[in-house]
Structure formats: structure tokens, C-alpha cells
Tab-separated table of C-alpha atoms and ligand atoms in Angstrom:
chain	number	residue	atom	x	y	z
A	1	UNK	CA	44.818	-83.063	-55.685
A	2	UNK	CA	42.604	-85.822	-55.343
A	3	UNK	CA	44.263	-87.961	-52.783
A	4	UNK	CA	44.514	-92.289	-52.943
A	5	UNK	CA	40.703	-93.187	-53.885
A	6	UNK	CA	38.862	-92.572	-51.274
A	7	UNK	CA	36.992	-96.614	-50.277
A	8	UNK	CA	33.802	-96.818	-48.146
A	9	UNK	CA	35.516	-98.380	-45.565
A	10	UNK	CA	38.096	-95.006	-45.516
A	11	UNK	CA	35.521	-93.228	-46.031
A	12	UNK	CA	33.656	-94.247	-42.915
A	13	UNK	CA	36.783	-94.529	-40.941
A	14	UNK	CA	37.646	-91.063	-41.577
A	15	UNK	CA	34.529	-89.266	-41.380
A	16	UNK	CA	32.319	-90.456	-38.339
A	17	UNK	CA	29.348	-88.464	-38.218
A	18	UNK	CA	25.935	-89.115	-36.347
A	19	UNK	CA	23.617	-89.534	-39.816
A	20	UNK	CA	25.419	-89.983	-41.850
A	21	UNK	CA	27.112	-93.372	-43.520
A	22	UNK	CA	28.562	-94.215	-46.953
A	23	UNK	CA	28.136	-97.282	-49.271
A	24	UNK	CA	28.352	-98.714	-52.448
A	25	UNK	CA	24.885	-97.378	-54.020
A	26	UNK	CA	23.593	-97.928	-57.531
A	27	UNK	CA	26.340	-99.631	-60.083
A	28	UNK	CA	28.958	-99.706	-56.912
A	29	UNK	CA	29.019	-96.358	-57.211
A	30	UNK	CA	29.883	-94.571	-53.395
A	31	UNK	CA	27.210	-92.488	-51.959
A	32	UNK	CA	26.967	-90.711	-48.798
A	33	UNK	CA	23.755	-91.339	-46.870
A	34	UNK	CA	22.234	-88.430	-44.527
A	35	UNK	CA	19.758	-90.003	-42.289
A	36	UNK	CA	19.233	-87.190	-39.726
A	37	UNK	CA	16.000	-86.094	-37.549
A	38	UNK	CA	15.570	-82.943	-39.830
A	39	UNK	CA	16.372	-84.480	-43.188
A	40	UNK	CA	17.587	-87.014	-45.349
A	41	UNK	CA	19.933	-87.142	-48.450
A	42	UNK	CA	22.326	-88.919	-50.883
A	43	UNK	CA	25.239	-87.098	-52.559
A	44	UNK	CA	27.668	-89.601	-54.549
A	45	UNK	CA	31.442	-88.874	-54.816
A	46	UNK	CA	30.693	-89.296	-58.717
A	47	UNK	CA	29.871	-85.632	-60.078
A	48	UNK	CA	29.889	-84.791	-56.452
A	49	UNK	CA	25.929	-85.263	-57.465
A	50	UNK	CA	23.100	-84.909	-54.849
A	51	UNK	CA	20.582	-87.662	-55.721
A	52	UNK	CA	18.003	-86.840	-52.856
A	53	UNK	CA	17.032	-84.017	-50.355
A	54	UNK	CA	13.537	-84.850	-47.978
A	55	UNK	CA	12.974	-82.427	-45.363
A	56	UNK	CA	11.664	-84.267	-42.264
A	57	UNK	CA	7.197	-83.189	-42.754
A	58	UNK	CA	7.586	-83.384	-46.673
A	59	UNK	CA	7.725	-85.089	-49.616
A	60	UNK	CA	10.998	-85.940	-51.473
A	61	UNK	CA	11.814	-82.697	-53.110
A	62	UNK	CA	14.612	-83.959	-55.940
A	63	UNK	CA	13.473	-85.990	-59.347
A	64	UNK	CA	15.842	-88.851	-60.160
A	65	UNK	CA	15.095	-90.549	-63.799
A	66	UNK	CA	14.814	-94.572	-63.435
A	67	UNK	CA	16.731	-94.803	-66.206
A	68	UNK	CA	19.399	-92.909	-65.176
A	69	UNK	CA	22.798	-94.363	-65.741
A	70	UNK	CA	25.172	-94.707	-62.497
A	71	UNK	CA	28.673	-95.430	-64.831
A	72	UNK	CA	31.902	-93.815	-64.310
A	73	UNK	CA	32.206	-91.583	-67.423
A	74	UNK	CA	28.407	-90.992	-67.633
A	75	UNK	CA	26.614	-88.453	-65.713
A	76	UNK	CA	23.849	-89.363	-63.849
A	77	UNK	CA	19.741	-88.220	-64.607
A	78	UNK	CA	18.524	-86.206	-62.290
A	79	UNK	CA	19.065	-84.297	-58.887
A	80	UNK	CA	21.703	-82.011	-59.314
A	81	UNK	CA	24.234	-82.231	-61.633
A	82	UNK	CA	27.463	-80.063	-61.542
A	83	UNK	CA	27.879	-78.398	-64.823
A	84	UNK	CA	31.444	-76.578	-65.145
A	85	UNK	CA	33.518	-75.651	-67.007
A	86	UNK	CA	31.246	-74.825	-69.313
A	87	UNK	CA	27.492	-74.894	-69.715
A	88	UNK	CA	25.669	-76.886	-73.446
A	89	UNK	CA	28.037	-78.021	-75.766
A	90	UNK	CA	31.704	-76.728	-75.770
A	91	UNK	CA	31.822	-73.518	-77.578
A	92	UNK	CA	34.995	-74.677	-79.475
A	93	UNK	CA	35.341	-78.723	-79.225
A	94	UNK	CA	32.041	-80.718	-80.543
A	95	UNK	CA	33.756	-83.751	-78.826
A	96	UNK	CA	33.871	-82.354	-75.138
A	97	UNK	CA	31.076	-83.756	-72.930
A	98	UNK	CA	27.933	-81.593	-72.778
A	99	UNK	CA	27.829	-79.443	-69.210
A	100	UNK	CA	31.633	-79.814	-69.150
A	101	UNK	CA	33.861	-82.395	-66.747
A	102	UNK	CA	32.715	-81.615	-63.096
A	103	UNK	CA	29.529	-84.504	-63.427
A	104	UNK	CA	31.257	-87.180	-64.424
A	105	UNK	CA	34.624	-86.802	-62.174
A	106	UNK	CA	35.614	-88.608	-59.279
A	107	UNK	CA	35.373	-85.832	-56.201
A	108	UNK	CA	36.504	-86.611	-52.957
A	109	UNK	CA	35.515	-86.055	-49.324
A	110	UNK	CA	37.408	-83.191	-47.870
A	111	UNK	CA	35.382	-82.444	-44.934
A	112	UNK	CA	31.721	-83.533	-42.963
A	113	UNK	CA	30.072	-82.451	-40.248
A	114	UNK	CA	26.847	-82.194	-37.903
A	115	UNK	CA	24.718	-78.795	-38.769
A	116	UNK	CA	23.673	-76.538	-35.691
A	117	UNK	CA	20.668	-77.611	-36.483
A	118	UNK	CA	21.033	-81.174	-36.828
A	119	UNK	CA	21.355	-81.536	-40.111
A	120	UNK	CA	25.220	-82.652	-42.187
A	121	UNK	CA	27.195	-80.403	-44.386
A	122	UNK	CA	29.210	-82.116	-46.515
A	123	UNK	CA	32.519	-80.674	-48.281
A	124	UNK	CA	33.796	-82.471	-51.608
A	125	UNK	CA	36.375	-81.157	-54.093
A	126	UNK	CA	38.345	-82.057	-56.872
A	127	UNK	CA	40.057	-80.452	-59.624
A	128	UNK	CA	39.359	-79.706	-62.952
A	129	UNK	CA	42.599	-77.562	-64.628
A	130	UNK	CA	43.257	-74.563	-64.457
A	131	UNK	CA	40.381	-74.564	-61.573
A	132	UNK	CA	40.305	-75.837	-58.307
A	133	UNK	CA	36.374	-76.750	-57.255
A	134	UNK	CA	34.878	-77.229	-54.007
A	135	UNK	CA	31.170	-78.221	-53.355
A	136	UNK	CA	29.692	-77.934	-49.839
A	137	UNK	CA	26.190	-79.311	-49.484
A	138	UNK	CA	24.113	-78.854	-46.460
A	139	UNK	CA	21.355	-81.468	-46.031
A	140	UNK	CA	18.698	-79.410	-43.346
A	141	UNK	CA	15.391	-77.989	-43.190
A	142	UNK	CA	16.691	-76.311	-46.600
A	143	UNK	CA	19.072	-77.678	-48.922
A	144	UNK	CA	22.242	-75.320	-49.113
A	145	UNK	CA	24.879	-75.921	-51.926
A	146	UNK	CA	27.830	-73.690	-52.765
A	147	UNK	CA	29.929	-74.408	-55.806
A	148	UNK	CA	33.026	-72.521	-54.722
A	149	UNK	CA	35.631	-71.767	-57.693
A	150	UNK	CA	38.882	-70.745	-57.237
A	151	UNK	CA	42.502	-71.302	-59.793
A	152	UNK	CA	44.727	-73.815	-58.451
A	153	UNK	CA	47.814	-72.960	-57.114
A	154	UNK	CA	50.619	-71.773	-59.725
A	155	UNK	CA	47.602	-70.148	-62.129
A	156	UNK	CA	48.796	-66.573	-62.432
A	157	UNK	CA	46.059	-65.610	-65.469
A	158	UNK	CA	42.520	-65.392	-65.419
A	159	UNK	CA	40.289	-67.918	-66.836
A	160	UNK	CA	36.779	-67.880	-67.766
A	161	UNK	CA	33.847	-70.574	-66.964
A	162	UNK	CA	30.181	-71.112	-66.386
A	163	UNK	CA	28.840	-72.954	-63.965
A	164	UNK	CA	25.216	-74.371	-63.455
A	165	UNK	CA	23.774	-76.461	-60.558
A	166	UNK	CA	21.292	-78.267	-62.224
A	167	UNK	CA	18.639	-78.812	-59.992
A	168	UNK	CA	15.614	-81.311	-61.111
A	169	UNK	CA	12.387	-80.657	-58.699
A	170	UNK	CA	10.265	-83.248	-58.336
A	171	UNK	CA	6.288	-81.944	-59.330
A	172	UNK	CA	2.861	-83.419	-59.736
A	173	UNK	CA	2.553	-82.595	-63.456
A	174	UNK	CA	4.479	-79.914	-65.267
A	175	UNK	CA	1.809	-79.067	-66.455
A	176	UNK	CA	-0.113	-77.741	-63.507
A	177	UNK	CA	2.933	-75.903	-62.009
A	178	UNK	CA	4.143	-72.143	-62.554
A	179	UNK	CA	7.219	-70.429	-61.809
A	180	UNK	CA	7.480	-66.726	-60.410
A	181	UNK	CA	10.166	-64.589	-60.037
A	182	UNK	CA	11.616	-64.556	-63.355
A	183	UNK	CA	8.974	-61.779	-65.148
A	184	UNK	CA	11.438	-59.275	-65.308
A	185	UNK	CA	14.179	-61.194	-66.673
A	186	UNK	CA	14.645	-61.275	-70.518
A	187	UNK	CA	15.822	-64.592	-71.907
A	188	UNK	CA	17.312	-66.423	-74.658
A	189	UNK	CA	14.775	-69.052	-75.715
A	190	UNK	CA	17.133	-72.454	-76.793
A	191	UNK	CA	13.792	-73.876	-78.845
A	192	UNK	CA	13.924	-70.526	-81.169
A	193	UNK	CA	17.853	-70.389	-82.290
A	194	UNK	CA	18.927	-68.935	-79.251
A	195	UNK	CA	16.975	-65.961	-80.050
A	196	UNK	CA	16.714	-63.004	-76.990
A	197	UNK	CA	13.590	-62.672	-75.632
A	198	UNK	CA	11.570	-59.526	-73.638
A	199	UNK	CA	10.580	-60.201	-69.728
A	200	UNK	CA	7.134	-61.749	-70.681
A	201	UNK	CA	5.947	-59.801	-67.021
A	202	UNK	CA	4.204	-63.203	-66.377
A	203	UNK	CA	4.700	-66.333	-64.512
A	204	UNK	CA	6.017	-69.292	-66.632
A	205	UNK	CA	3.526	-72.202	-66.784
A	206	UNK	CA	4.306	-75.614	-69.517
A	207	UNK	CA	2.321	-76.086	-72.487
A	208	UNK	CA	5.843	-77.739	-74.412
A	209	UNK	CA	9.048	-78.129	-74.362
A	210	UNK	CA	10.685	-75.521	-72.919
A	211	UNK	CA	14.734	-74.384	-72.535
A	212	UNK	CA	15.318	-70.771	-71.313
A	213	UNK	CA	18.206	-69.290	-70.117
A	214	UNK	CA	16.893	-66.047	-68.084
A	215	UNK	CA	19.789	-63.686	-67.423
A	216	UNK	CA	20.562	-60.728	-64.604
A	217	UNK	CA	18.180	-63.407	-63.036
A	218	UNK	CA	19.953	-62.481	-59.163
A	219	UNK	CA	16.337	-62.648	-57.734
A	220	UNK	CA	14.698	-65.681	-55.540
A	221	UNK	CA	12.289	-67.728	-57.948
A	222	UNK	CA	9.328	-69.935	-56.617
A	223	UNK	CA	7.861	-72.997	-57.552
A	224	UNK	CA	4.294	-73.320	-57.649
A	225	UNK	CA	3.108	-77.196	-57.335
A	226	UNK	CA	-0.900	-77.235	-55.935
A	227	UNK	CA	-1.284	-80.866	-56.912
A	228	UNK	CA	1.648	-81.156	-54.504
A	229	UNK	CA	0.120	-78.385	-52.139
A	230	UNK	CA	3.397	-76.818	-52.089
A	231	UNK	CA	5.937	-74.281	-52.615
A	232	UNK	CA	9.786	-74.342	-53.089
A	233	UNK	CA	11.418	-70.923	-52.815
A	234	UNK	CA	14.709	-70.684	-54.379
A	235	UNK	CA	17.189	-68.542	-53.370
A	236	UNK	CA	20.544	-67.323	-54.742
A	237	UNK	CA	23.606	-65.784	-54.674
A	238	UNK	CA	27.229	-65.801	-57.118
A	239	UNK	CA	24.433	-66.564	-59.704
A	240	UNK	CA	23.367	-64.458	-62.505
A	241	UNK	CA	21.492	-66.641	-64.658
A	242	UNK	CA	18.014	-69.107	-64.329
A	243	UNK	CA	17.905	-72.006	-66.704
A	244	UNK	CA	14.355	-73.569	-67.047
A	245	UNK	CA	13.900	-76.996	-68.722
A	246	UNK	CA	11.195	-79.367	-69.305
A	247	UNK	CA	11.973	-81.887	-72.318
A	248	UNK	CA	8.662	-82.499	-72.495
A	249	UNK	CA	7.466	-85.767	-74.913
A	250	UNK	CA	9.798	-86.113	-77.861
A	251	UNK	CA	12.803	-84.711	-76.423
A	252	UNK	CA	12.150	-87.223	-73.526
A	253	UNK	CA	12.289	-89.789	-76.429
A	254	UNK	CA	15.472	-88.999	-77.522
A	255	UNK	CA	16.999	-89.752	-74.255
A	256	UNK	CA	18.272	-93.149	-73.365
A	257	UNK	CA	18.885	-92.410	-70.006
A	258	UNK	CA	15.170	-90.725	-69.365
A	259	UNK	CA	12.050	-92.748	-69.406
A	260	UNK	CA	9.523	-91.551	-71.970
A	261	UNK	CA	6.983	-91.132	-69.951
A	262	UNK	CA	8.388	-89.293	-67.017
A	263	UNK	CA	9.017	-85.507	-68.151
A	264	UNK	CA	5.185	-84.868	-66.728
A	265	UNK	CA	7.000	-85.333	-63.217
A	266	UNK	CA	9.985	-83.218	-62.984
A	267	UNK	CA	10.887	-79.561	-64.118
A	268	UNK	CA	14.565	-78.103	-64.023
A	269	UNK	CA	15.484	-74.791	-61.872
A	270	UNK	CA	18.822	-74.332	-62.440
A	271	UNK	CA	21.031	-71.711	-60.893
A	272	UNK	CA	24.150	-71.246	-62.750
A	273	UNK	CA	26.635	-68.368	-64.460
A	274	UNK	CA	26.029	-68.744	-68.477
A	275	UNK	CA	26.926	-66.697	-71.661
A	276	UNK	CA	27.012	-62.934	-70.670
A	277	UNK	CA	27.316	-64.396	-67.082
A	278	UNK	CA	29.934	-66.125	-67.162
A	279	UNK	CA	32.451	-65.628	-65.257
A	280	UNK	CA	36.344	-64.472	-65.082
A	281	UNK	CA	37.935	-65.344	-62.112
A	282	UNK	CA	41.528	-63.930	-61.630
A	283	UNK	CA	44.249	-65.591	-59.709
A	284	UNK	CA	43.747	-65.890	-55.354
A	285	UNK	CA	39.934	-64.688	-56.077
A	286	UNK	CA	37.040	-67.366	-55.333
A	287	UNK	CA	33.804	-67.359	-56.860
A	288	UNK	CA	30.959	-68.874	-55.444
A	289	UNK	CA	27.321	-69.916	-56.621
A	290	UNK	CA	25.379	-71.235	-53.738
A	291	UNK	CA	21.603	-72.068	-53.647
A	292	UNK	CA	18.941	-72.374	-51.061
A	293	UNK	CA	16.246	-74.447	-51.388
A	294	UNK	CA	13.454	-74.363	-48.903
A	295	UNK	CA	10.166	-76.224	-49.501
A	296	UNK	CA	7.175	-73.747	-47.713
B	1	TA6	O1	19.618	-77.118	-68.799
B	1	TA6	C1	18.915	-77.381	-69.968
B	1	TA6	C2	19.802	-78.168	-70.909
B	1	TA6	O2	20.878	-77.382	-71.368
B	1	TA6	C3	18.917	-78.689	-72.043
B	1	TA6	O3	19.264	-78.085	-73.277
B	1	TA6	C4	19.168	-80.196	-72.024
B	1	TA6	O4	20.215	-80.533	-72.883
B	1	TA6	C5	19.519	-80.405	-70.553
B	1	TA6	O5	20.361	-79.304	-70.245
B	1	TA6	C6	20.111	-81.743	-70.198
B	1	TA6	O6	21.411	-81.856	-70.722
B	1	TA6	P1	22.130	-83.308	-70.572
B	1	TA6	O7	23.485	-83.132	-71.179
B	1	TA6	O8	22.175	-83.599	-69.097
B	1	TA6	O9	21.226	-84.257	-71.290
């Protein structure tokens, strides 16, 4: 249970940690701060949602929209949302927020501390019935994250639920990037009805919108930015499924809470558990989708 809401001044009372403070950030919303020799980061208790990741010798690695919205209720644009229960639109209620409840909760601090590294790992939970959800993020020379799922106490059936860490990357242009990894993984293209696609047996590269949900995707992807003279690897595990997403220009239109003119800067990697991957967790089992992010 989410205990009495957790204040800055609690918050920094309770958890004393070298690098790390919290504070009201954008629309008195509270954010942790990492500040660390090896990295820095923001995660706010809202969506549990990691708004930045810089490994100390690189350039911010996370895209945040300057429109994004920082309300409680709305979720916010960019870095990684939490999607969960449920991935899209809710199969069977038209009304339920897109990308489920887990983005636009309150979570709350259960646990931080230093990395052996140097770094902060930071554990936040909350609950969202039947389902008891912890996140642990670890802000280091790679960015670790772990959704871990498990039924709350008193849940004797199984449930089902997807899951999706929604990682935006920040690039030079989307449309000088590629993505391998993903050849061998058929699809369902979301811009052609959902339709199933073959492994193309090629790297993806941007020429237009673009939605795909690649599935039996357990392998590590990479990110291919040269105007950024970089490469993120992105590794996996609890995850079956990749979703790729550019909105590209009109789609970008359509969004109040993402600038028109910004989808050349940011492409979606998403590591998540949709359709024929969700999953069904039975009672005392945990699932867990983590990702590891590691800029090369
Ligand atoms: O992950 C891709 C996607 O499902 C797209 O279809 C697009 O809707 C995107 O998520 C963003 O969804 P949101 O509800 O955050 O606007």
C-alpha cells in the first residue's frame, strides 16, 4: 500500500544518499535527482517515470518533449513511461487511459541506495489491483530498469497484463539512424491494420511514420546514431516483444503535448510484453522485464 504521501522533506529525511536529492521539479511535481561521478538522472514519483539518464563522457541519452505535460492525471512526454496493465487502448473499455494506469499513478519510494560502482539504484512501487508493481532503476555507466510484477497479497487466480517500458532515445535525426537486431523478428505493423508482417532480414531505417510491434523479439537491439557518433546497445530480459515508434510529421501534429517539429529528434525502443506476449502471472510468481541500456 502506498503509505502517507511521501513530501520532499520525508523524502530527503528518509533516504540520505550521497547523489542523490529530491525536489519539487516541473508543475511541483517530486523528482529524484542523481548527481553522481558516473552519471546523472531524474526519475519522478509520478509514473515512477525516468526523465533523464547521462552517462558521465556522453551526451544525454533520454528525449523529453518541451511540451510535455507534468499534471497529476496526465502522463508525461518522453523518457520512459511505464505502460501496464495493458499496452494501446484497453481491449474492452474505450474510456481507460491509453498504456494503462502505472504512468499516471502516484509511486512511492521504497528503497535507495549507492551502486558498487558509484552510481544510485532507486526502488519505487505502488499498486495497481490485482497487481502489486515494483520499479528499480539503476542510474550508472548503463541505465538498468526492472519492472517487477507480482499479485498482491490475497490474489489466489491468475491474471493477465502487458507491460512496456517505453523508452524515448534521444538521436540526431531519425532519419539518419538504423536499428539492428530485430531482422529476424516478424511484426505487426500498427500503420497497416495491425496486419503481421515477415522478418524484413534488414535493419530498420525512417522514411515515415512508423509503429511496429516485433514479437519473440528476446534478442539485444542497437541503435545506430553517426550524426551522434554513437551507439546504444539494448539489452533484455522478461521481455518478449520490441515496439518501434517514430510519429513522424502529422502524427506529431496531432499531439498537444509534442512539439511539431521535434519527432526528427527522438525515436522509441521500447521493451515490453504485448499481445501474444503477454503475460499470465499466477499467484506467489513474479515477473520481471528489466532493460539495459549502455551507450558504446
Ligand atoms: O508505442 C507506440 C505507441 O503505441 C504509438 O501507437 C503511440 O500511440 C505511442 O505509443 C504514444 O502513446 P501515448 O498514449 O503516450 O501518446
Amino acid at each position: 500500500m502506498v503509505s502517507l504521501m511521501q513530501t520532499v522533506q520525508s523524502l530527503c529525511e528518509q533516504f540520505k544518499v550521497p547523489g542523490l536529492h529530491f525536489e519539487a521539479g516541473q508543475g511541483g511535481l517530486t523528482k529524484a535527482v542523481v548527481a553522481t561521478p558516473v552519471a546523472s538522472g531524474e526519475i519522478y514519483l509520478h509514473g515512477a517515470h525516468v526523465t533523464s539518464w547521462q552517462p558521465a563522457g556522453h551526451e544525454p541519452v533520454l528525449w523529453m518533449s518541451r511540451s510535455s505535460l507534468f499534471q497529476p492525471g496526465k502522463p508525461i512526454r518522453g523518457g520512459v513511461p511505464i505502460c501496464f496493465p495493458w499496452f494501446g487502448p484497453n481491449a474492452s473499455d474505450p474510456s481507460a487511459p491509453a498504456h494503462g494506469f502505472a504512468r499516471t499513478a502516484m509511486w512511492e519510494v521504497a528503497e535507495a541506495r549507492p551502486t558498487a560502482e558509484g552510481g544510485i539504484s532507486m526502488t519505487l512501487q505502488t499498486r495497481i489491483d490485482p497487481f502489486a508493481v515494483r520499479f528499480t532503476v539503476e542510474f550508472g555507466s548503463v541505465l538498468r530498469m526492472t519492472l517487477a510484477t507480482e499479485l498482491a497479497t490475497g490474489v489466489s487466480t491468475s491474471h493477465r497484463f502487458e507491460d512496456a517500458l517505453h523508452t524515448y532515445f534521444s538521436v540526431s535525426d531519425v532519419r539518419n539512424i538504423s536499428i539492428t537486431g530485430l531482422e529476424q523478428s516478424r511484426y505487426i505493423d500498427k500503420l497497416d491494420g495491425a496486419a503481421e508482417k515477415p522478418a524484413t532480414g534488414v535493419a530498420i531505417e525512417f522514411i515515415g511514420e512508423t509503429d511496429r510491434v516485433y514479437f519473440d523479439s528476446d534478442s539485444e537491439c542497437h541503435l545506430h546514431d553517426p550524426g551522434r557518433k554513437r551507439t546504444i546497445a539494448i539489452s533484455t530480459s522478461g521481455s518478449q516483444s520490441t515496439v518501434v515508434w517514430n510519429p513522424w510529421i502529422a502524427k506529431s501534429a496531432r499531439m498537444p503535448d509534442f512539439g511539431d517539429h521535434e519527432w526528427p529528434e527522438m525515436v522509441c525502443i521500447e521493451t515490453a510484453n504485448v499481445g501474444v506476449n503477454a503475460v499470465e502471472l499466477a499467484p506467489k510468481s513474479i515477473h520481471s522485464t528489466t532493460v539495459v541500456i549502455r551507450v558504446q
